[in-house]
Amino acid sequence: MILPKNNRLTEVEVAELTVIVAEFGCRIQPIVGDVRTIYAIVGDERHELMISRLEGLAFVDRVDTIQSPHKLMDIKSDLARHRVKVGGVTLGDELLVMAGLCTIDPKNPNYFYETAHAVKEAGAHALRGGVWKPRTNPYAFQGDNRSLDILMEGSRRTGLPVDTEVMDEEQLRLALGAGVQILQIGARNALNYSLLRQVGKAIAGRETAVLLKRGMHLGTLSEFISAAEYIVNFGNPNVILCPRGTQPGLDGYRNHPDESITPLLKERTWAPVVVDPSHSVGKATYVPACALAAVAYGADGLCIEAHISPSHGLGDDPKQAITPKVLAELITRAKALHALRRSPKPSAPVS
Amino acid sequence: MILPKNNRLTEVEVAELTVIVAEFGCRIQPIVGDVRTIYAIVGDERHELMISRLEGLAFVDRVDTIQSPHKLMDIKSDLARHRVKVGGVTLGDELLVMAGLCTIDPKNPNYFYETAHAVKEAGAHALRGGVWKPRTNPYAFQGDNRSLDILMEGSRRTGLPVDTEVMDEEQLRLALGAGVQILQIGARNALNYSLLRQVGKAIAGRETAVLLKRGMHLGTLSEFISAAEYIVNFGNPNVILCPRGTQPGLDGYRNHPDESITPLLKERTWAPVVVDPSHSVGKATYVPACALAAVAYGADGLCIEAHISPSHGLGDDPKQAITPKVLAELITRAKALHALRRSPKPSAPVS
Amino acid sequence: MILPKNNRLTEVEVAELTVIVAEFGCRIQPIVGDVRTIYAIVGDERHELMISRLEGLAFVDRVDTIQSPHKLMDIKSDLARHRVKVGGVTLGDELLVMAGLCTIDPKNPNYFYETAHAVKEAGAHALRGGVWKPRTNPYAFQGDNRSLDILMEGSRRTGLPVDTEVMDEEQLRLALGAGVQILQIGARNALNYSLLRQVGKAIAGRETAVLLKRGMHLGTLSEFISAAEYIVNFGNPNVILCPRGTQPGLDGYRNHPDESITPLLKERTWAPVVVDPSHSVGKATYVPACALAAVAYGADGLCIEAHISPSHGLGDDPKQAITPKVLAELITRAKALHALRRSPKPSAPVS
Amino acid sequence: MILPKNNRLTEVEVAELTVIVAEFGCRIQPIVGDVRTIYAIVGDERHELMISRLEGLAFVDRVDTIQSPHKLMDIKSDLARHRVKVGGVTLGDELLVMAGLCTIDPKNPNYFYETAHAVKEAGAHALRGGVWKPRTNPYAFQGDNRSLDILMEGSRRTGLPVDTEVMDEEQLRLALGAGVQILQIGARNALNYSLLRQVGKAIAGRETAVLLKRGMHLGTLSEFISAAEYIVNFGNPNVILCPRGTQPGLDGYRNHPDESITPLLKERTWAPVVVDPSHSVGKATYVPACALAAVAYGADGLCIEAHISPSHGLGDDPKQAITPKVLAELITRAKALHALRRSPKPSAPVS
């Protein structure tokens, strides 16, 4: 849909439009209104270059496209029948809980092992544990390859799949080699298309899942879903979208919580949504409320930082991680709310 | 706390600070660090002009104040014992639900009367009904004084208190004269201090409550709470804070939902928080999820647009209002969640 | 333009659209594409209620309107020939400079008088001086009616017109009674439609001009221009749009400078744009750069806080006000840039 | 500086603080105020983990750090004497202009060669040309290795250094191997710390410069400068900071122009600032005004998309690229403004 700057275009201007769209197999159809004429693009309008050229014309105000750019991720794609499974949970059926450390301490592996057992006990279906960490400060602890062994040992001891962030090809290779079941793409790499492609290629033909965090900026939802399309495009559709708060943060939180985008994502894509309340709010005391809100908005799961002894943690754990005890209560409430949302005729609460 | 641009100040610079703060009854105390010295303001630092003068000095980087500017609204003020009551509900004890029309149609009063009965039936404790409306477009319907009679008649017929927005002194006079129990200050007047003062004065000595919407911008929470201080300052502490979403909106919602500020508000002020999910999301289909999220974050109540027949409504009702049936289900779920949040040891859901 | 959720609508759905738009004198025209059909609204689509009803339909994704809602403010309106004049300057021809105090000190009128003479000397065409002040903190100095006399005395002594902010009907009455030539609507009242209407009515038939600040939130430009339409609608078209930064602020500035919207405003409306760099950045040292940037973007003028002795000022003056000496240099540079922008063939700089 | 939740801490709480900071070689010094006591951290407070632990304590409201985290990038570091040189221009002395294509068309190399000659003629000191492109849409043209030869051929033909974006280790290797003089890190990789480290290592000991774009989100300036620290840390300090607009965009621009951060960056770091007006506004017609505004704010240079025939360009060129003729006029005006900013006593413009 081409909206001209003036009420209608001259014949020469229309001819110019026609030539451009014809290159991409489309044609122009004027829609004559009482006051103004607009110009529909008939054909497949998903040519980025065609739109760019049309928008470059001096007499064009803007071009609105209505077709989804997501061939595979779109809610109407054939893939919409696909169900992502993690740790025995089919996303969409049951609420998935992933929990664990922000950063594994290679010198104190027992914190991870004990946390792993405790979060499993609390009801978690998958473990998270940071091996390599993106740090604003280049002089802060950036992670350690030895933590990968600790991560996998935690998986073996508990029988739970593990999630860890990878930031480059080398880490991707190591993580897959070690058997990591869920690869995490962090917010800082949310639009790192080279990495997205590498991950997509590497997991093709495997059962590996990808937890794709949303970027920190208030971008469009289409941009977020397109990032997932980069991965799925190589054949493995086990992708999970993960809102984690945007910048600028609210006055008091680390980020601006964005679990509210869940219903908007679900209108556009079939991909499950697992919210990270820990980064959204950035302080342990606020995490349970944010987690419940995510379930209220229809999230399929939660990814939460927990630690058996937060003050002994690394990275964000001392401020963000909740204890397994708090996690257990949170999971009970979250599951109750998950059930409450789905009950066709909710009964009055027993007070 | 004064943070200088350099690692420490010269004697002359310290003397300059001392002279300024002395005018306001304060003194300067240096805190000598290994690398840098900072300068504490000892005394009551809540003098806006003192801060402004200090910040104007070339050698000052910034001034951090730590004292709350809210004498009355502060969580530690004596007023913290005050409980706001609306429609028989003591806020904080029970979840308050206000519901009704965005805009009363003076030509079709029955829509309001029937909606009023229906939302009472659904469980609402107070009615909302717009008599005068702020409209971006100056040529749109701006409300009608006759609707005030309809509003009050609705109150009489149902026995419920009513809430309506006032935007100037004349409307304030009319609303109070008619007996409106809850005055609403809209988002566009959230920092209209003349109006806030007029409202504060007018309700002093009455039982009238005020629903104060948050402004549309991402301002500090202190600014929001200070707006309430303007009202309470005249003696009537029945003020309710109402988050309603901020601009820019999320891709798909009318605003950026901001129910997540509830825990942050509750750390700073004793005032109850009633969230407006209808304006936060701007479309009926998204309202129930947003309302539940508000309760998840600890809101004391909800203010929801509902209409017996949304498509026959005025203003935002055709797109935002939910039906009484949807409202009834929403209230049941919201109350169950409200109870769930408070139960000390939540039991596993019965599935 | 109605974009349906599915690729095309059923006959029943189209009939439903047709009934709604017919009520407003419009009709529906489908535009059949290869993949998708969209539905144009033929007729005058500027009915807020019609759009609201269409958006409320479950099968409608969104409604795009293309007609400007601004009958009078629109760049294509007959009013586009109108030229606003202030202090002998026809806006658009010559760069207008307004300068003066944030807040007049009623106890020290000489600061205003001396500043008035000094900014006139520096090249300013109009004086600004705050009589009544919106303050976040209810306990801060809110202004004083006596300052109005000082303001007008400054006008008489210098022969320059004066600008002051009014926040309610009483202040409006006093300011007009005293002969204030330029009324300012502040950012906190940018969408206070009651005040906008009162001001519009009060200045009808007079030569008074209005400096309308942009609100603090990142709203649409159409919303900003519509606020001006409220005023102009009563017959006096002397309205000036004033960007002044938005919230959240940049890391280091009071607000997020927004002089960059100037070219976007000028595409949509004929109204002159005068930028306020003082509130945009909030610290004297940054003001000259921001002022120059405003001129670079095509602003027709600048509104700057200046004080003969900033540290003795009230309100924001100690941190924001520049001295007349800095103002004089700023004006020289700003005028040179204003000329440079307009020279059809700029010659190389003499270095 | 530790701000407690209550007016002062208990002895036990202070002891807890003391134990934590002692681990990092710091000690606690209380600053006793009349109303409240705050607690200074004496010693090197730049330990991310120490801050995280302190913030995790229930009785701590927040921790303010005052030391710069940037050892090398800080304005007070020894590196502040370093001057970055590009294409014969010493940044800071003369305004640097980089210009060229968004995307090189491997099938039509002459567009790049002719543009290269034309922008050199117009006054550009360096060429930009996209070989590999980050695209939201995975199905859009992503660039082609053959374009690297075209890029270097353009460099040879004009004698100008070239800038191109690299997004992964392979592209980095190819670009350096071919002799690219300026490596660009794009906004989507602004916090891709793996890439930043790889680039830093790869250019150590070379004369290669890096143009580091700001990320799309409204992050802190410290975060932006820290990203540069990652690169410089390996020994090559030729890093240039490049604001390019943030999300969400203004109503009408592709992004929210952010050239206004230039003075704030220059207070904190010695690194030169080169603004990209093309991505800030996203449409050719707005580029010259934005470029001038950048110079008004003190930018050391401009990076502009230009094309000999924009409508035949790829990527963003059809809408964003300006012609060499427009570029020539823009450069003349930008240089005149650059000189005007620096003239100690600007003379009145010759009108």
mmCIF file of C-alpha atoms in Angstrom, chain A residues 71-186:
data_model
loop_
_atom_site.group_PDB
_atom_site.id
_atom_site.type_symbol
_atom_site.label_atom_id
_atom_site.label_comp_id
_atom_site.label_asym_id
_atom_site.label_seq_id
_atom_site.Cartn_x
_atom_site.Cartn_y
_atom_site.Cartn_z
ATOM 1 C CA LYS A 71 7.486 -17.725 6.061
ATOM 2 C CA LEU A 72 8.222 -20.369 8.696
ATOM 3 C CA MET A 73 7.612 -18.633 12.012
ATOM 4 C CA ASP A 74 4.224 -17.247 10.984
ATOM 5 C CA ILE A 75 1.222 -18.508 12.894
ATOM 6 C CA LYS A 76 -0.232 -19.611 9.559
ATOM 7 C CA SER A 77 2.808 -21.542 8.412
ATOM 8 C CA ASP A 78 2.754 -25.338 8.267
ATOM 9 C CA LEU A 79 5.225 -25.343 11.143
ATOM 10 C CA ALA A 80 2.447 -24.121 13.423
ATOM 11 C CA ARG A 81 1.699 -27.764 14.116
ATOM 12 C CA HIS A 82 5.176 -28.252 15.564
ATOM 13 C CA ARG A 83 5.444 -28.591 19.336
ATOM 14 C CA VAL A 84 8.676 -27.817 21.149
ATOM 15 C CA LYS A 85 9.577 -30.228 23.948
ATOM 16 C CA VAL A 86 12.041 -29.545 26.750
ATOM 17 C CA GLY A 87 12.826 -31.807 29.700
ATOM 18 C CA GLY A 88 9.767 -33.943 29.170
ATOM 19 C CA VAL A 89 7.455 -30.949 28.932
ATOM 20 C CA THR A 90 5.563 -30.188 25.754
ATOM 21 C CA LEU A 91 5.459 -26.423 25.646
ATOM 22 C CA GLY A 92 1.920 -25.159 25.558
ATOM 23 C CA ASP A 93 0.550 -28.103 27.527
ATOM 24 C CA GLU A 94 2.375 -27.695 30.788
ATOM 25 C CA LEU A 95 4.245 -24.731 32.244
ATOM 26 C CA LEU A 96 7.984 -25.172 31.671
ATOM 27 C CA VAL A 97 10.351 -24.026 34.405
ATOM 28 C CA MET A 98 14.048 -23.572 33.737
ATOM 29 C CA ALA A 99 16.136 -22.557 36.731
ATOM 30 C CA GLY A 100 19.715 -22.311 37.852
ATOM 31 C CA LEU A 101 22.777 -20.136 38.107
ATOM 32 C CA CYS A 102 23.605 -17.014 36.159
ATOM 33 C CA THR A 103 27.250 -17.990 36.237
ATOM 34 C CA ILE A 104 28.852 -21.285 37.212
ATOM 35 C CA ASP A 105 31.843 -20.839 39.518
ATOM 36 C CA PRO A 106 34.570 -23.160 38.182
ATOM 37 C CA LYS A 107 36.294 -23.136 41.572
ATOM 38 C CA ASN A 108 33.176 -24.105 43.504
ATOM 39 C CA PRO A 109 31.259 -26.621 41.397
ATOM 40 C CA ASN A 110 29.220 -27.757 44.351
ATOM 41 C CA TYR A 111 27.129 -24.589 44.275
ATOM 42 C CA PHE A 112 25.909 -25.679 40.856
ATOM 43 C CA TYR A 113 25.381 -29.299 41.786
ATOM 44 C CA GLU A 114 23.489 -28.481 44.944
ATOM 45 C CA THR A 115 21.428 -25.811 43.219
ATOM 46 C CA ALA A 116 20.664 -28.288 40.427
ATOM 47 C CA HIS A 117 19.275 -30.835 42.862
ATOM 48 C CA ALA A 118 17.361 -28.191 44.771
ATOM 49 C CA VAL A 119 15.660 -26.639 41.750
ATOM 50 C CA LYS A 120 14.749 -30.094 40.451
ATOM 51 C CA GLU A 121 13.212 -30.778 43.847
ATOM 52 C CA ALA A 122 11.378 -27.435 43.608
ATOM 53 C CA GLY A 123 9.836 -28.508 40.323
ATOM 54 C CA ALA A 124 12.154 -27.240 37.578
ATOM 55 C CA HIS A 125 12.300 -29.192 34.315
ATOM 56 C CA ALA A 126 15.582 -27.839 33.006
ATOM 57 C CA LEU A 127 18.763 -26.320 34.416
ATOM 58 C CA ARG A 128 20.348 -23.065 33.406
ATOM 59 C CA GLY A 129 23.989 -22.391 34.071
ATOM 60 C CA GLY A 130 26.244 -19.766 32.538
ATOM 61 C CA VAL A 131 29.584 -21.042 31.276
ATOM 62 C CA TRP A 132 30.594 -17.997 29.204
ATOM 63 C CA LYS A 133 29.236 -14.569 30.174
ATOM 64 C CA PRO A 134 28.771 -11.297 28.292
ATOM 65 C CA ARG A 135 29.994 -8.572 30.632
ATOM 66 C CA THR A 136 29.742 -4.834 30.078
ATOM 67 C CA ASN A 137 33.001 -4.426 31.927
ATOM 68 C CA PRO A 138 35.863 -6.089 29.990
ATOM 69 C CA TYR A 139 37.731 -6.682 33.241
ATOM 70 C CA ALA A 140 34.926 -8.672 34.910
ATOM 71 C CA PHE A 141 34.878 -12.477 35.033
ATOM 72 C CA GLN A 142 33.914 -13.694 31.561
ATOM 73 C CA GLY A 143 33.436 -17.368 32.258
ATOM 74 C CA ASP A 144 35.621 -20.431 31.951
ATOM 75 C CA ASN A 145 35.603 -23.487 29.677
ATOM 76 C CA ARG A 146 35.936 -25.738 32.745
ATOM 77 C CA SER A 147 32.416 -24.742 33.733
ATOM 78 C CA LEU A 148 31.107 -26.655 30.738
ATOM 79 C CA ASP A 149 32.096 -29.935 32.391
ATOM 80 C CA ILE A 150 30.397 -28.850 35.591
ATOM 81 C CA LEU A 151 27.263 -27.957 33.645
ATOM 82 C CA MET A 152 27.092 -31.370 31.978
ATOM 83 C CA GLU A 153 27.858 -33.148 35.226
ATOM 84 C CA GLY A 154 24.886 -31.305 36.741
ATOM 85 C CA SER A 155 22.761 -32.569 33.868
ATOM 86 C CA ARG A 156 23.896 -36.134 34.461
ATOM 87 C CA ARG A 157 23.361 -36.009 38.204
ATOM 88 C CA THR A 158 19.830 -34.661 37.906
ATOM 89 C CA GLY A 159 18.753 -36.117 34.590
ATOM 90 C CA LEU A 160 17.645 -32.626 33.522
ATOM 91 C CA PRO A 161 18.587 -30.941 30.240
ATOM 92 C CA VAL A 162 20.768 -27.827 30.529
ATOM 93 C CA ASP A 163 20.693 -24.391 28.943
ATOM 94 C CA THR A 164 23.748 -22.209 28.450
ATOM 95 C CA GLU A 165 24.508 -19.086 26.457
ATOM 96 C CA VAL A 166 26.834 -19.236 23.477
ATOM 97 C CA MET A 167 28.275 -16.088 21.952
ATOM 98 C CA ASP A 168 30.455 -17.327 19.111
ATOM 99 C CA GLU A 169 31.250 -20.270 16.876
ATOM 100 C CA GLU A 170 33.877 -21.691 19.208
ATOM 101 C CA GLN A 171 31.518 -21.751 22.189
ATOM 102 C CA LEU A 172 28.793 -23.198 19.962
ATOM 103 C CA ARG A 173 31.127 -26.009 18.927
ATOM 104 C CA LEU A 174 32.142 -26.749 22.497
ATOM 105 C CA ALA A 175 28.596 -26.659 23.834
ATOM 106 C CA LEU A 176 27.215 -28.976 21.185
ATOM 107 C CA GLY A 177 30.216 -31.252 21.563
ATOM 108 C CA ALA A 178 29.549 -31.546 25.276
ATOM 109 C CA GLY A 179 25.897 -32.334 24.685
ATOM 110 C CA VAL A 180 24.172 -29.140 25.823
ATOM 111 C CA GLN A 181 20.486 -29.613 25.084
ATOM 112 C CA ILE A 182 19.367 -25.966 25.021
ATOM 113 C CA LEU A 183 21.484 -23.205 23.509
ATOM 114 C CA GLN A 184 20.774 -19.687 24.655
ATOM 115 C CA ILE A 185 21.229 -16.609 22.442
ATOM 116 C CA GLY A 186 21.520 -13.611 24.760
#
